[in-house]
mmCIF file with all atom_site columns, C-alpha atoms in Angstrom:
data_model
loop_
_atom_site.group_PDB
_atom_site.id
_atom_site.type_symbol
_atom_site.label_atom_id
_atom_site.label_alt_id
_atom_site.label_comp_id
_atom_site.label_asym_id
_atom_site.label_entity_id
_atom_site.label_seq_id
_atom_site.pdbx_PDB_ins_code
_atom_site.Cartn_x
_atom_site.Cartn_y
_atom_site.Cartn_z
_atom_site.occupancy
_atom_site.B_iso_or_equiv
_atom_site.pdbx_formal_charge
_atom_site.auth_seq_id
_atom_site.auth_comp_id
_atom_site.auth_asym_id
_atom_site.auth_atom_id
_atom_site.pdbx_PDB_model_num
ATOM 1   C CA . MET A 1 1   ? 110.393 83.191  92.068 1.00 0.00 ? 1   MET A CA 1
ATOM 2   C CA . PRO A 1 2   ? 111.771 80.843  94.729 1.00 0.00 ? 2   PRO A CA 1
ATOM 3   C CA . GLN A 1 3   ? 111.232 77.127  94.219 1.00 0.00 ? 3   GLN A CA 1
ATOM 4   C CA . SER A 1 4   ? 108.780 76.993  97.133 1.00 0.00 ? 4   SER A CA 1
ATOM 5   C CA . GLU A 1 5   ? 106.557 79.639  95.495 1.00 0.00 ? 5   GLU A CA 1
ATOM 6   C CA . TYR A 1 6   ? 104.348 77.788  93.040 1.00 0.00 ? 6   TYR A CA 1
ATOM 7   C CA . PRO A 1 7   ? 100.591 77.151  92.851 1.00 0.00 ? 7   PRO A CA 1
ATOM 8   C CA . ARG A 1 8   ? 100.436 73.948  94.893 1.00 0.00 ? 8   ARG A CA 1
ATOM 9   C CA . VAL A 1 9   ? 96.692  73.367  94.655 1.00 0.00 ? 9   VAL A CA 1
ATOM 10  C CA . GLY A 1 10  ? 96.576  74.101  90.923 1.00 0.00 ? 10  GLY A CA 1
ATOM 11  C CA . TYR A 1 11  ? 99.610  71.888  90.382 1.00 0.00 ? 11  TYR A CA 1
ATOM 12  C CA . MET A 1 12  ? 98.105  68.956  92.289 1.00 0.00 ? 12  MET A CA 1
ATOM 13  C CA . LEU A 1 13  ? 94.691  69.236  90.599 1.00 0.00 ? 13  LEU A CA 1
ATOM 14  C CA . ALA A 1 14  ? 96.267  69.434  87.140 1.00 0.00 ? 14  ALA A CA 1
ATOM 15  C CA . LEU A 1 15  ? 98.547  66.511  87.955 1.00 0.00 ? 15  LEU A CA 1
ATOM 16  C CA . ILE A 1 16  ? 95.648  64.339  89.154 1.00 0.00 ? 16  ILE A CA 1
ATOM 17  C CA . GLY A 1 17  ? 93.634  65.314  86.059 1.00 0.00 ? 17  GLY A CA 1
ATOM 18  C CA . SER A 1 18  ? 96.519  64.434  83.764 1.00 0.00 ? 18  SER A CA 1
ATOM 19  C CA . LEU A 1 19  ? 96.870  61.074  85.512 1.00 0.00 ? 19  LEU A CA 1
ATOM 20  C CA . PHE A 1 20  ? 93.223  60.455  84.603 1.00 0.00 ? 20  PHE A CA 1
ATOM 21  C CA . GLN A 1 21  ? 94.212  61.224  80.992 1.00 0.00 ? 21  GLN A CA 1
ATOM 22  C CA . VAL A 1 22  ? 96.995  58.615  81.221 1.00 0.00 ? 22  VAL A CA 1
ATOM 23  C CA . LEU A 1 23  ? 94.574  56.108  82.780 1.00 0.00 ? 23  LEU A CA 1
ATOM 24  C CA . ALA A 1 24  ? 92.160  56.685  79.894 1.00 0.00 ? 24  ALA A CA 1
ATOM 25  C CA . ALA A 1 25  ? 95.004  56.078  77.445 1.00 0.00 ? 25  ALA A CA 1
ATOM 26  C CA . PHE A 1 26  ? 95.782  52.773  79.192 1.00 0.00 ? 26  PHE A CA 1
ATOM 27  C CA . MET A 1 27  ? 92.130  51.753  78.995 1.00 0.00 ? 27  MET A CA 1
ATOM 28  C CA . GLU A 1 28  ? 91.972  52.615  75.289 1.00 0.00 ? 28  GLU A CA 1
ATOM 29  C CA . THR A 1 29  ? 95.178  50.684  74.630 1.00 0.00 ? 29  THR A CA 1
ATOM 30  C CA . PHE A 1 30  ? 93.815  47.551  76.267 1.00 0.00 ? 30  PHE A CA 1
ATOM 31  C CA . GLY A 1 31  ? 90.412  48.009  74.624 1.00 0.00 ? 31  GLY A CA 1
ATOM 32  C CA . PHE A 1 32  ? 91.831  48.371  71.124 1.00 0.00 ? 32  PHE A CA 1
ATOM 33  C CA . GLY A 1 33  ? 94.248  45.521  71.771 1.00 0.00 ? 33  GLY A CA 1
ATOM 34  C CA . PHE A 1 34  ? 91.382  43.298  72.866 1.00 0.00 ? 34  PHE A CA 1
ATOM 35  C CA . MET A 1 35  ? 89.355  44.193  69.767 1.00 0.00 ? 35  MET A CA 1
ATOM 36  C CA . ILE A 1 36  ? 92.259  43.377  67.440 1.00 0.00 ? 36  ILE A CA 1
ATOM 37  C CA . PHE A 1 37  ? 93.007  40.146  69.307 1.00 0.00 ? 37  PHE A CA 1
ATOM 38  C CA . PHE A 1 38  ? 89.351  39.048  69.327 1.00 0.00 ? 38  PHE A CA 1
ATOM 39  C CA . TYR A 1 39  ? 88.870  39.862  65.655 1.00 0.00 ? 39  TYR A CA 1
ATOM 40  C CA . SER A 1 40  ? 92.031  38.123  64.502 1.00 0.00 ? 40  SER A CA 1
ATOM 41  C CA . ARG A 1 41  ? 91.683  35.102  66.794 1.00 0.00 ? 41  ARG A CA 1
ATOM 42  C CA . TYR A 1 42  ? 87.980  34.245  66.574 1.00 0.00 ? 42  TYR A CA 1
ATOM 43  C CA . TYR A 1 43  ? 86.454  36.020  63.590 1.00 0.00 ? 43  TYR A CA 1
ATOM 44  C CA . LEU A 1 44  ? 88.985  35.739  60.758 1.00 0.00 ? 44  LEU A CA 1
ATOM 45  C CA . PRO A 1 45  ? 89.557  31.942  60.991 1.00 0.00 ? 45  PRO A CA 1
ATOM 46  C CA . ASN A 1 46  ? 85.787  31.376  60.680 1.00 0.00 ? 46  ASN A CA 1
ATOM 47  C CA . ALA A 1 47  ? 85.298  33.657  57.656 1.00 0.00 ? 47  ALA A CA 1
ATOM 48  C CA . TYR A 1 48  ? 83.355  31.767  55.005 1.00 0.00 ? 48  TYR A CA 1
ATOM 49  C CA . SER A 1 49  ? 81.356  34.248  52.937 1.00 0.00 ? 49  SER A CA 1
ATOM 50  C CA . GLN A 1 50  ? 82.665  36.468  50.161 1.00 0.00 ? 50  GLN A CA 1
ATOM 51  C CA . TYR A 1 51  ? 82.337  39.602  52.315 1.00 0.00 ? 51  TYR A CA 1
ATOM 52  C CA . GLU A 1 52  ? 84.063  38.024  55.278 1.00 0.00 ? 52  GLU A CA 1
ATOM 53  C CA . MET A 1 53  ? 86.937  36.839  53.088 1.00 0.00 ? 53  MET A CA 1
ATOM 54  C CA . HIS A 1 54  ? 87.305  40.415  51.825 1.00 0.00 ? 54  HIS A CA 1
ATOM 55  C CA . MET A 1 55  ? 87.605  41.609  55.420 1.00 0.00 ? 55  MET A CA 1
ATOM 56  C CA . MET A 1 56  ? 90.711  39.472  55.821 1.00 0.00 ? 56  MET A CA 1
ATOM 57  C CA . HIS A 1 57  ? 92.480  41.809  53.385 1.00 0.00 ? 57  HIS A CA 1
ATOM 58  C CA . VAL A 1 58  ? 91.254  44.910  55.183 1.00 0.00 ? 58  VAL A CA 1
ATOM 59  C CA . PHE A 1 59  ? 92.403  43.709  58.606 1.00 0.00 ? 59  PHE A CA 1
ATOM 60  C CA . PRO A 1 60  ? 96.006  45.019  58.346 1.00 0.00 ? 60  PRO A CA 1
ATOM 61  C CA . VAL A 1 61  ? 94.707  48.480  57.456 1.00 0.00 ? 61  VAL A CA 1
ATOM 62  C CA . VAL A 1 62  ? 92.396  48.445  60.476 1.00 0.00 ? 62  VAL A CA 1
ATOM 63  C CA . ALA A 1 63  ? 95.185  47.245  62.752 1.00 0.00 ? 63  ALA A CA 1
ATOM 64  C CA . ILE A 1 64  ? 97.555  49.974  61.513 1.00 0.00 ? 64  ILE A CA 1
ATOM 65  C CA . SER A 1 65  ? 94.798  52.568  61.990 1.00 0.00 ? 65  SER A CA 1
ATOM 66  C CA . PHE A 1 66  ? 94.379  51.442  65.598 1.00 0.00 ? 66  PHE A CA 1
ATOM 67  C CA . VAL A 1 67  ? 98.128  51.755  66.166 1.00 0.00 ? 67  VAL A CA 1
ATOM 68  C CA . VAL A 1 68  ? 98.171  55.288  64.729 1.00 0.00 ? 68  VAL A CA 1
ATOM 69  C CA . LEU A 1 69  ? 95.162  56.219  66.852 1.00 0.00 ? 69  LEU A CA 1
ATOM 70  C CA . LEU A 1 70  ? 96.883  54.857  69.955 1.00 0.00 ? 70  LEU A CA 1
ATOM 71  C CA . MET A 1 71  ? 99.987  56.900  69.165 1.00 0.00 ? 71  MET A CA 1
ATOM 72  C CA . ILE A 1 72  ? 97.826  60.026  69.019 1.00 0.00 ? 72  ILE A CA 1
ATOM 73  C CA . VAL A 1 73  ? 96.093  59.087  72.282 1.00 0.00 ? 73  VAL A CA 1
ATOM 74  C CA . TRP A 1 74  ? 99.420  58.560  74.050 1.00 0.00 ? 74  TRP A CA 1
ATOM 75  C CA . ALA A 1 75  ? 100.788 61.832  72.643 1.00 0.00 ? 75  ALA A CA 1
ATOM 76  C CA . PHE A 1 76  ? 97.819  63.714  74.120 1.00 0.00 ? 76  PHE A CA 1
ATOM 77  C CA . ALA A 1 77  ? 98.139  61.909  77.462 1.00 0.00 ? 77  ALA A CA 1
ATOM 78  C CA . LEU A 1 78  ? 101.866 62.554  77.775 1.00 0.00 ? 78  LEU A CA 1
ATOM 79  C CA . ILE A 1 79  ? 101.585 66.209  76.736 1.00 0.00 ? 79  ILE A CA 1
ATOM 80  C CA . SER A 1 80  ? 98.851  66.607  79.377 1.00 0.00 ? 80  SER A CA 1
ATOM 81  C CA . LEU A 1 81  ? 101.154 65.094  81.981 1.00 0.00 ? 81  LEU A CA 1
ATOM 82  C CA . PHE A 1 82  ? 104.035 67.322  80.859 1.00 0.00 ? 82  PHE A CA 1
ATOM 83  C CA . SER A 1 83  ? 101.845 70.428  81.045 1.00 0.00 ? 83  SER A CA 1
ATOM 84  C CA . ALA A 1 84  ? 100.826 69.615  84.606 1.00 0.00 ? 84  ALA A CA 1
ATOM 85  C CA . LEU A 1 85  ? 104.457 69.068  85.614 1.00 0.00 ? 85  LEU A CA 1
ATOM 86  C CA . LEU A 1 86  ? 105.421 72.340  83.916 1.00 0.00 ? 86  LEU A CA 1
ATOM 87  C CA . ILE A 1 87  ? 103.191 74.271  86.332 1.00 0.00 ? 87  ILE A CA 1
ATOM 88  C CA . ARG A 1 88  ? 105.736 73.716  89.100 1.00 0.00 ? 88  ARG A CA 1
ATOM 89  C CA . SER A 1 89  ? 108.646 75.344  87.269 1.00 0.00 ? 89  SER A CA 1
ATOM 90  C CA . ASN A 1 90  ? 106.837 77.832  84.996 1.00 0.00 ? 90  ASN A CA 1
ATOM 91  C CA . PRO A 1 91  ? 103.282 78.430  86.267 1.00 0.00 ? 91  PRO A CA 1
ATOM 92  C CA . GLU A 1 92  ? 102.105 80.712  83.456 1.00 0.00 ? 92  GLU A CA 1
ATOM 93  C CA . ALA A 1 93  ? 103.202 78.525  80.546 1.00 0.00 ? 93  ALA A CA 1
ATOM 94  C CA . GLY A 1 94  ? 102.174 75.325  82.324 1.00 0.00 ? 94  GLY A CA 1
ATOM 95  C CA . ALA A 1 95  ? 98.756  76.731  83.151 1.00 0.00 ? 95  ALA A CA 1
ATOM 96  C CA . VAL A 1 96  ? 98.059  77.826  79.579 1.00 0.00 ? 96  VAL A CA 1
ATOM 97  C CA . LEU A 1 97  ? 99.227  74.479  78.171 1.00 0.00 ? 97  LEU A CA 1
ATOM 98  C CA . THR A 1 98  ? 97.152  72.628  80.778 1.00 0.00 ? 98  THR A CA 1
ATOM 99  C CA . LEU A 1 99  ? 94.033  74.620  79.866 1.00 0.00 ? 99  LEU A CA 1
ATOM 100 C CA . VAL A 1 100 ? 94.546  73.961  76.156 1.00 0.00 ? 100 VAL A CA 1
ATOM 101 C CA . MET A 1 101 ? 95.138  70.247  76.701 1.00 0.00 ? 101 MET A CA 1
ATOM 102 C CA . ALA A 1 102 ? 92.112  69.976  78.993 1.00 0.00 ? 102 ALA A CA 1
ATOM 103 C CA . LEU A 1 103 ? 89.920  71.397  76.242 1.00 0.00 ? 103 LEU A CA 1
ATOM 104 C CA . ILE A 1 104 ? 91.268  69.468  73.246 1.00 0.00 ? 104 ILE A CA 1
ATOM 105 C CA . SER A 1 105 ? 91.998  66.079  74.829 1.00 0.00 ? 105 SER A CA 1
ATOM 106 C CA . PHE A 1 106 ? 89.137  64.297  73.087 1.00 0.00 ? 106 PHE A CA 1
ATOM 107 C CA . PRO A 1 107 ? 91.322  61.330  71.974 1.00 0.00 ? 107 PRO A CA 1
ATOM 108 C CA . THR A 1 108 ? 91.563  60.306  75.632 1.00 0.00 ? 108 THR A CA 1
ATOM 109 C CA . PHE A 1 109 ? 87.826  60.886  76.109 1.00 0.00 ? 109 PHE A CA 1
ATOM 110 C CA . TRP A 1 110 ? 88.771  63.953  78.176 1.00 0.00 ? 110 TRP A CA 1
ATOM 111 C CA . GLY A 1 111 ? 90.219  61.674  80.849 1.00 0.00 ? 111 GLY A CA 1
ATOM 112 C CA . PHE A 1 112 ? 86.779  60.242  81.630 1.00 0.00 ? 112 PHE A CA 1
ATOM 113 C CA . LEU A 1 113 ? 85.640  63.911  81.816 1.00 0.00 ? 113 LEU A CA 1
ATOM 114 C CA . ILE A 1 114 ? 86.822  64.210  85.424 1.00 0.00 ? 114 ILE A CA 1
ATOM 115 C CA . GLY A 1 115 ? 90.397  64.504  84.160 1.00 0.00 ? 115 GLY A CA 1
ATOM 116 C CA . SER A 1 116 ? 89.612  67.525  82.024 1.00 0.00 ? 116 SER A CA 1
ATOM 117 C CA . VAL A 1 117 ? 87.572  69.177  84.773 1.00 0.00 ? 117 VAL A CA 1
ATOM 118 C CA . LEU A 1 118 ? 90.440  68.778  87.237 1.00 0.00 ? 118 LEU A CA 1
ATOM 119 C CA . MET A 1 119 ? 92.912  70.056  84.659 1.00 0.00 ? 119 MET A CA 1
ATOM 120 C CA . LEU A 1 120 ? 90.712  73.066  83.912 1.00 0.00 ? 120 LEU A CA 1
ATOM 121 C CA . VAL A 1 121 ? 90.378  73.992  87.586 1.00 0.00 ? 121 VAL A CA 1
ATOM 122 C CA . GLY A 1 122 ? 94.087  73.396  88.213 1.00 0.00 ? 122 GLY A CA 1
ATOM 123 C CA . GLY A 1 123 ? 95.075  75.456  85.168 1.00 0.00 ? 123 GLY A CA 1
ATOM 124 C CA . ILE A 1 124 ? 92.836  78.346  86.190 1.00 0.00 ? 124 ILE A CA 1
ATOM 125 C CA . LEU A 1 125 ? 94.204  78.270  89.745 1.00 0.00 ? 125 LEU A CA 1
ATOM 126 C CA . ALA A 1 126 ? 97.760  78.203  88.430 1.00 0.00 ? 126 ALA A CA 1
ATOM 127 C CA . LEU A 1 127 ? 97.061  81.028  85.990 1.00 0.00 ? 127 LEU A CA 1
ATOM 128 C CA . THR A 1 128 ? 95.614  83.279  88.693 1.00 0.00 ? 128 THR A CA 1
ATOM 129 C CA . PHE A 1 129 ? 98.338  82.440  91.237 1.00 0.00 ? 129 PHE A CA 1
ATOM 130 C CA . LYS A 1 130 ? 100.178 85.392  92.791 1.00 0.00 ? 130 LYS A CA 1
ATOM 131 C CA . PRO A 1 131 ? 103.282 84.738  94.873 1.00 0.00 ? 131 PRO A CA 1
ATOM 132 C CA . SER A 1 132 ? 102.999 85.852  98.491 1.00 0.00 ? 132 SER A CA 1
ATOM 133 C CA . GLY A 1 133 ? 105.863 88.355  98.167 1.00 0.00 ? 133 GLY A CA 1
ATOM 134 C CA . SER A 1 134 ? 104.317 90.368  95.338 1.00 0.00 ? 134 SER A CA 1
ATOM 135 C CA . ASN A 1 135 ? 102.358 93.501  96.182 1.00 0.00 ? 135 ASN A CA 1
ATOM 136 C CA . PRO A 1 136 ? 100.289 94.865  93.288 1.00 0.00 ? 136 PRO A CA 1
ATOM 137 C CA . ARG A 1 137 ? 100.389 98.451  94.629 1.00 0.00 ? 137 ARG A CA 1
ATOM 138 C CA . THR A 1 138 ? 104.185 98.689  94.614 1.00 0.00 ? 138 THR A CA 1
ATOM 139 C CA . SER A 1 139 ? 104.522 97.380  91.081 1.00 0.00 ? 139 SER A CA 1
ATOM 140 C CA . GLN A 1 140 ? 101.964 99.814  89.606 1.00 0.00 ? 140 GLN A CA 1
ATOM 141 C CA . THR A 1 141 ? 103.035 103.151 91.069 1.00 0.00 ? 141 THR A CA 1
ATOM 142 C CA . GLY A 1 142 ? 102.278 106.051 88.806 1.00 0.00 ? 142 GLY A CA 1
ATOM 143 C CA . PRO A 1 143 ? 104.244 109.321 88.551 1.00 0.00 ? 143 PRO A CA 1
ATOM 144 C CA . SER A 1 144 ? 102.047 111.144 91.110 1.00 0.00 ? 144 SER A CA 1
ATOM 145 C CA . GLU A 1 145 ? 102.403 108.377 93.682 1.00 0.00 ? 145 GLU A CA 1
ATOM 146 C CA . ALA A 1 146 ? 106.166 108.211 93.171 1.00 0.00 ? 146 ALA A CA 1
ATOM 147 C CA . GLY A 1 147 ? 106.464 111.960 93.700 1.00 0.00 ? 147 GLY A CA 1
ATOM 148 C CA . GLN A 1 148 ? 104.452 111.825 96.929 1.00 0.00 ? 148 GLN A CA 1
ATOM 149 C CA . ALA A 1 149 ? 106.550 108.944 98.236 1.00 0.00 ? 149 ALA A CA 1
ATOM 150 C CA . SER A 1 150 ? 109.767 110.997 97.855 1.00 0.00 ? 150 SER A CA 1
ATOM 151 C CA . GLY A 1 151 ? 108.231 114.054 99.537 1.00 0.00 ? 151 GLY A CA 1
ATOM 152 C CA . GLN A 1 152 ? 107.869 116.176 96.407 1.00 0.00 ? 152 GLN A CA 1
ATOM 153 C CA . PRO A 1 153 ? 104.499 117.662 95.475 1.00 0.00 ? 153 PRO A CA 1
#
């Protein structure tokens, strides 16, 4: 397949959808960072009760859990972006990976839902793409059609 023969519309839709996934990952990163900052800056220094003092020991576990969750979110976002970029060079594999990532990208909140919808539409368009030079009749000639084409009965 020549480099100019790729599903342009499917590629662009999947790319825009994956950028929504990355944007959602940025928003989650700043949201979790704000929660950790707010909790450690304003809540922990004012902890007076027995329960609140116990929470000071749990805080590192919560912070590490947020970091692990953010690593998972960024892995999903970057794989979604890679799958959309893969459509340009290998449409079939990129389309299948884009469809899978659009369906299972719940850590990024499905890219605010619009990201997954765009990735689904782009993946389906890329999966059903046929290059302009391919003719389905010439690739599926049976033995009777081949005999008639050569002039034999």
